[in-house]
mmCIF file of C-alpha atoms in Angstrom:
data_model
loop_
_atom_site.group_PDB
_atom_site.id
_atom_site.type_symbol
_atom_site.label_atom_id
_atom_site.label_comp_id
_atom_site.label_asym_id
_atom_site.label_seq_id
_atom_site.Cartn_x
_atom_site.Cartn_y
_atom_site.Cartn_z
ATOM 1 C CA UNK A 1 0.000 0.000 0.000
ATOM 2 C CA UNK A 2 1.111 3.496 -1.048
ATOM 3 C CA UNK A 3 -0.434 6.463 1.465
ATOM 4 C CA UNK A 4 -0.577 9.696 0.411
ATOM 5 C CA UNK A 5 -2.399 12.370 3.192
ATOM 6 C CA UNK A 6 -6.018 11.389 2.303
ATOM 7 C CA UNK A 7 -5.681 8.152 0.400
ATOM 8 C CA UNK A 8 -4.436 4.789 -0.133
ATOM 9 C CA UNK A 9 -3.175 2.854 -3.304
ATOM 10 C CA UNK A 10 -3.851 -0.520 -2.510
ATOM 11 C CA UNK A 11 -4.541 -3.420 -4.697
ATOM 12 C CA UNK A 12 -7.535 -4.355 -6.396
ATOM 13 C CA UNK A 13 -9.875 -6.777 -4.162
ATOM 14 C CA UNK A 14 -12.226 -9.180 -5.539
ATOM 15 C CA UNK A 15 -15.433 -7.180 -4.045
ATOM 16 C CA UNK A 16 -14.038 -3.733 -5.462
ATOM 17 C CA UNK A 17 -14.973 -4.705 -9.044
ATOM 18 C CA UNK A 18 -18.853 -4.919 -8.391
ATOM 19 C CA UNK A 19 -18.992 -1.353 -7.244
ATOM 20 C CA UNK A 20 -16.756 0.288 -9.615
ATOM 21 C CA UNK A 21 -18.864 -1.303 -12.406
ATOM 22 C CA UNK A 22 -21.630 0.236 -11.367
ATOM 23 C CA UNK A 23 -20.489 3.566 -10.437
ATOM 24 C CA UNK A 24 -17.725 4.015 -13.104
ATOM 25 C CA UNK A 25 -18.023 1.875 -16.050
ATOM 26 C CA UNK A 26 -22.272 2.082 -16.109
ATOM 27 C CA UNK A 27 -21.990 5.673 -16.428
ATOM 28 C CA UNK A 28 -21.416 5.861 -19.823
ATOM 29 C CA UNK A 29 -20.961 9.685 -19.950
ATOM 30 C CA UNK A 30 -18.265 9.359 -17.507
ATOM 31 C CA UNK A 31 -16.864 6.619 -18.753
ATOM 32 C CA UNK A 32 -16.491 7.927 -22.172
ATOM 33 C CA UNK A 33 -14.635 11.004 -20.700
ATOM 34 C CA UNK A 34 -11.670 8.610 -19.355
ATOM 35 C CA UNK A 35 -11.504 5.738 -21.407
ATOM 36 C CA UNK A 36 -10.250 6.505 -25.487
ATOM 37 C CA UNK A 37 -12.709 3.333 -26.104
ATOM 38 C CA UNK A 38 -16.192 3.449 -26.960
ATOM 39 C CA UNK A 39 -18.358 2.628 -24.580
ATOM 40 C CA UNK A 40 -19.839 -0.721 -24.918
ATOM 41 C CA UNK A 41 -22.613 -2.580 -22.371
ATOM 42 C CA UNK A 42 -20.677 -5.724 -20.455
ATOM 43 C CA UNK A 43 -21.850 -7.244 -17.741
ATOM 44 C CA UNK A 44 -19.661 -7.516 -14.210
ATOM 45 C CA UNK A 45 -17.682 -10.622 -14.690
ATOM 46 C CA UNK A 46 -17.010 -10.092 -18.533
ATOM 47 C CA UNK A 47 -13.449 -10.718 -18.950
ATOM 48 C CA UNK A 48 -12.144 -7.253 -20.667
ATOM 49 C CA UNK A 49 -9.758 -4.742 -20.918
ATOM 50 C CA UNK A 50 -12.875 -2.030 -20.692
ATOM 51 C CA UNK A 51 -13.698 -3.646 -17.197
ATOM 52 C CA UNK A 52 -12.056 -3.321 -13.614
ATOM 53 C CA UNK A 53 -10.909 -6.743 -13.765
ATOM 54 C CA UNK A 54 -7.405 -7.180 -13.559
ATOM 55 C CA UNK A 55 -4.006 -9.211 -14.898
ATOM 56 C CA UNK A 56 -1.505 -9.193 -12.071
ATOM 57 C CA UNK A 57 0.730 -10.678 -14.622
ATOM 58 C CA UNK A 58 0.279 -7.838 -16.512
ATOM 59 C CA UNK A 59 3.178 -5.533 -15.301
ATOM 60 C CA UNK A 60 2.758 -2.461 -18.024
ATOM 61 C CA UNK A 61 -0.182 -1.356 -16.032
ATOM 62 C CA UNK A 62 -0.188 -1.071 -12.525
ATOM 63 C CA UNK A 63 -3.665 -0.737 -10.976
ATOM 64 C CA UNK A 64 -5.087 0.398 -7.964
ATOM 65 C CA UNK A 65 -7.998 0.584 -5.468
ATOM 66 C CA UNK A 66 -8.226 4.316 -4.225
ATOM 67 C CA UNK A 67 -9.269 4.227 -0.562
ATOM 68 C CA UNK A 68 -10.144 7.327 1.420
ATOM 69 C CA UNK A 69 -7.838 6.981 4.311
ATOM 70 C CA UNK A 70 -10.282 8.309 7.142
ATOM 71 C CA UNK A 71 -12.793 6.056 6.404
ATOM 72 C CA UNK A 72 -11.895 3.038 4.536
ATOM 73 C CA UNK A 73 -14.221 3.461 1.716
ATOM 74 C CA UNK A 74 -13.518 2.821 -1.923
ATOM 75 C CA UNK A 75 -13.196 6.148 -3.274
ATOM 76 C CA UNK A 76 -12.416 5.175 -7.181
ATOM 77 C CA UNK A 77 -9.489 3.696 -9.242
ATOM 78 C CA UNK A 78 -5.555 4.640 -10.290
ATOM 79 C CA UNK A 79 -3.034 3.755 -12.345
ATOM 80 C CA UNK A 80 0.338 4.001 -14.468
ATOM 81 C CA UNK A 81 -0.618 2.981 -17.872
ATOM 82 C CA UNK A 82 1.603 2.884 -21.231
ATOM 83 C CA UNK A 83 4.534 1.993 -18.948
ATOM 84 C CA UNK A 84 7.450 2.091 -21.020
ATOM 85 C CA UNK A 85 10.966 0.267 -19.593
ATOM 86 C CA UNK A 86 13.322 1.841 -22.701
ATOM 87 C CA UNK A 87 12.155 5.237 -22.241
ATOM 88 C CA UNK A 88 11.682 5.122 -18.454
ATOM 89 C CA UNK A 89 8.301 6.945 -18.854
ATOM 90 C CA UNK A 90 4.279 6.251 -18.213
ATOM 91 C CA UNK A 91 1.223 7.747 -18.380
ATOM 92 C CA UNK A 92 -1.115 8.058 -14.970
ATOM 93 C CA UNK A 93 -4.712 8.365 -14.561
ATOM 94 C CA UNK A 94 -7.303 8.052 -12.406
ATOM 95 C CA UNK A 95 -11.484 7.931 -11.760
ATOM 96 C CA UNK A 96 -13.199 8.565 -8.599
ATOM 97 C CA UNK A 97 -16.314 7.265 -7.639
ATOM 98 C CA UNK A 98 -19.459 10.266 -7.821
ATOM 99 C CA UNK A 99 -19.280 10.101 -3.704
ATOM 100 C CA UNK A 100 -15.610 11.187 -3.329
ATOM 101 C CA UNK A 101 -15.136 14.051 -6.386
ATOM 102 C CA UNK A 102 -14.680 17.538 -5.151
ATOM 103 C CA UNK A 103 -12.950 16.773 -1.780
ATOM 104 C CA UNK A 104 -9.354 17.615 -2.890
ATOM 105 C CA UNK A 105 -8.213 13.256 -3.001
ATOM 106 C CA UNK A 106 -7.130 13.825 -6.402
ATOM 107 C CA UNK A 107 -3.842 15.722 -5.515
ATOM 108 C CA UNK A 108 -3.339 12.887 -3.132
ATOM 109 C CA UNK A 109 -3.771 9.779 -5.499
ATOM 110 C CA UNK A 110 -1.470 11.712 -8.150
ATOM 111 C CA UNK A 111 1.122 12.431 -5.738
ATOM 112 C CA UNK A 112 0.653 8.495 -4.555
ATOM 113 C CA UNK A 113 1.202 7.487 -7.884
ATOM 114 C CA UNK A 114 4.395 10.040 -8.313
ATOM 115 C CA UNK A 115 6.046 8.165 -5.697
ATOM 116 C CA UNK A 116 5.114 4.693 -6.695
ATOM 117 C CA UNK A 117 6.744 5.814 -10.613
ATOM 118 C CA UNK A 118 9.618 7.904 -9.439
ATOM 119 C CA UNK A 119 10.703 5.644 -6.542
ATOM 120 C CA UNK A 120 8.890 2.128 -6.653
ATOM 121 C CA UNK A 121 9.461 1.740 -10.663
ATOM 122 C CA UNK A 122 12.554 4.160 -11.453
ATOM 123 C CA UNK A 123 11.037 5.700 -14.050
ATOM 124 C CA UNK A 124 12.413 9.581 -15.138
ATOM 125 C CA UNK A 125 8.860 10.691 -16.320
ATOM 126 C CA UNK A 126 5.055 10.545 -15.958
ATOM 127 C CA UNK A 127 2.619 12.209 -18.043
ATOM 128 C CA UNK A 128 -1.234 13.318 -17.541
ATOM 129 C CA UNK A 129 -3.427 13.302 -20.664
ATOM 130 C CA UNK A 130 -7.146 14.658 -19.538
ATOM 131 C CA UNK A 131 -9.718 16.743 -21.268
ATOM 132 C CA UNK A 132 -9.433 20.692 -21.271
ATOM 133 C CA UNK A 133 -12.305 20.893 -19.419
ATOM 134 C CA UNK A 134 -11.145 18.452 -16.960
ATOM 135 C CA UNK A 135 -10.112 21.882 -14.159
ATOM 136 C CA UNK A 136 -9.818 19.037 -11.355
ATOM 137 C CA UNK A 137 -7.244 17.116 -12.937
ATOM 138 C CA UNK A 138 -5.158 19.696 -14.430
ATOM 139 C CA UNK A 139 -5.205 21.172 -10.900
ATOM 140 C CA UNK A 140 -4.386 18.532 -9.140
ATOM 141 C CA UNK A 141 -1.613 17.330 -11.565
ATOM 142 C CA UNK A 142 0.004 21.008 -11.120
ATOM 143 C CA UNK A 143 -0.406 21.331 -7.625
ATOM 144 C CA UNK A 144 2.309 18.217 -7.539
ATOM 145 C CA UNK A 145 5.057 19.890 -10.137
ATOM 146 C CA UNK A 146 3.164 18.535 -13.728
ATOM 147 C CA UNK A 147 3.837 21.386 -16.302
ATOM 148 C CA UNK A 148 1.211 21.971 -19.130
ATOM 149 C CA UNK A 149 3.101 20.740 -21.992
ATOM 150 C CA UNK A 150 0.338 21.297 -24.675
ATOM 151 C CA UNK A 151 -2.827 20.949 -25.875
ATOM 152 C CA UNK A 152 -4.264 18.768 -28.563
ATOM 153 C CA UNK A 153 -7.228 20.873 -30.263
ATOM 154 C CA UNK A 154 -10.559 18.674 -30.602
ATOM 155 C CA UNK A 155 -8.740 15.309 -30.199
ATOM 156 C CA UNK A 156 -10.876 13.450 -27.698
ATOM 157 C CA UNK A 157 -14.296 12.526 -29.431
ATOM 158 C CA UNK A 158 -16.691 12.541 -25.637
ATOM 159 C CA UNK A 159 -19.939 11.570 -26.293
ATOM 160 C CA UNK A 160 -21.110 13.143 -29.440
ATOM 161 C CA UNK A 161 -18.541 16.004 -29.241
ATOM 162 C CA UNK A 162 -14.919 16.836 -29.759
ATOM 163 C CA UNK A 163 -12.337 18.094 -27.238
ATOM 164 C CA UNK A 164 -9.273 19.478 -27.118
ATOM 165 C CA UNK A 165 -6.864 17.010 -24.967
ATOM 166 C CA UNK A 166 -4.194 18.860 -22.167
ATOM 167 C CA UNK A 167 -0.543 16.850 -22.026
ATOM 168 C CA UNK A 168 1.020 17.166 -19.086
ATOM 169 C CA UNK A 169 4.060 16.260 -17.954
ATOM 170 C CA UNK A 170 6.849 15.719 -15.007
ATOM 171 C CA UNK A 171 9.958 14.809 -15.040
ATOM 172 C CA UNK A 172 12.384 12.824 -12.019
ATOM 173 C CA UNK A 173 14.495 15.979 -11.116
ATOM 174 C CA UNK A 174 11.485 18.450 -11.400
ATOM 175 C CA UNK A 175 9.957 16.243 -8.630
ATOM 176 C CA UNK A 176 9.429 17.001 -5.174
ATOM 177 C CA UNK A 177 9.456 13.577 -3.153
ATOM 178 C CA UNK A 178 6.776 14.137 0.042
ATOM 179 C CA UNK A 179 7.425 13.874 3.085
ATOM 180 C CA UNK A 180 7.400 10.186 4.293
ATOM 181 C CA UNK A 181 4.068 9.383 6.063
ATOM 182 C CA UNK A 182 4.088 8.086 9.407
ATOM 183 C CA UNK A 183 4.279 4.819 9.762
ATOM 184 C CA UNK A 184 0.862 2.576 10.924
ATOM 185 C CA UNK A 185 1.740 0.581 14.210
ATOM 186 C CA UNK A 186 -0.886 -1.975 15.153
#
């Protein structure tokens, strides 16, 4: 487990996958905001790359269960995707569950998964692709260093409209490591 002030990475658990389903993958409006696939209807249990199944064999994306520290709750989902060994380099993301948005977690998973790139994988950098509408994410990805790279005019087709698409991005010596969290003693 990775904690980060409000949150916890922790791995995915077998009873995570029901609720995520329904809160992030049946909302097809939301889903079609973080996921460059089209939306398609699967039931839970469909083995799939669109679902919150996972492949712990799979090492080129690391997935996580987003917990809200104070109360233990499943907040949403994060991950490194597109991890590249050559180029020492990945992509993060991450979805929160309706409940949790708009209570500042976001700069905590992002920071979470800076430190699980940077000093867990070695990588030298990480990189945020989200919607230019997206204000939480691009804040949240700031407020921990990310630098707005660019934007990709009307290159994210949402839902029956395009968007323009903001790259961010953060490099290994631009990073400030957190301070270590306390440690948990039974």
């Amino acid at each position: 487990m990775i904690r980060q002030g409000s949150i916890v990475l922790r791995a995915r658990e077998a009873e995570d996958v029901e609720v995520l389903h329904r809160e992030l993958y049946e909302d097809v409006q939301g889903r079609a905001r973080s996921d460059r696939r089209p939306w398609r209807p699967l039931p839970l249990g469909t083995a799939s790359p669109y679902t919150f199944s996972f492949d712990p064999e799979n090492d080129d994306r690391p997935v996580f269960s987003v917990v809200e520290a104070a109360s233990g709750e499943l907040a949403g989902i994060a991950a490194l995707w597109g991890l590249d060994p050559h180029n020492r380099s990945a992509h993060l993301g991450m979805s929160l569950r309706p409940a949790f948005r708009g209570r500042g977690l976001g700069t905590d998973v992002v920071r979470a998964l800076c430190v699980y790139g940077f000093t867990v994988r070695n990588l030298f950098r990480l990189q945020v692709d989200t919607l230019g509408d997206n204000a939480a994410m691009i804040a949240a990805a700031r407020r921990n260093g990310f630098t707005v790279e660019g934007t990709m005019r009307k290159a994210a087709w949402v839902y029956g409209r395009y968007l323009d698409e903001v790259v961010l991005g953060l490099l290994l010596d631009e990073w400030t490591p957190p301070a270590p969290e306390p440690a948990a003693h039974p």
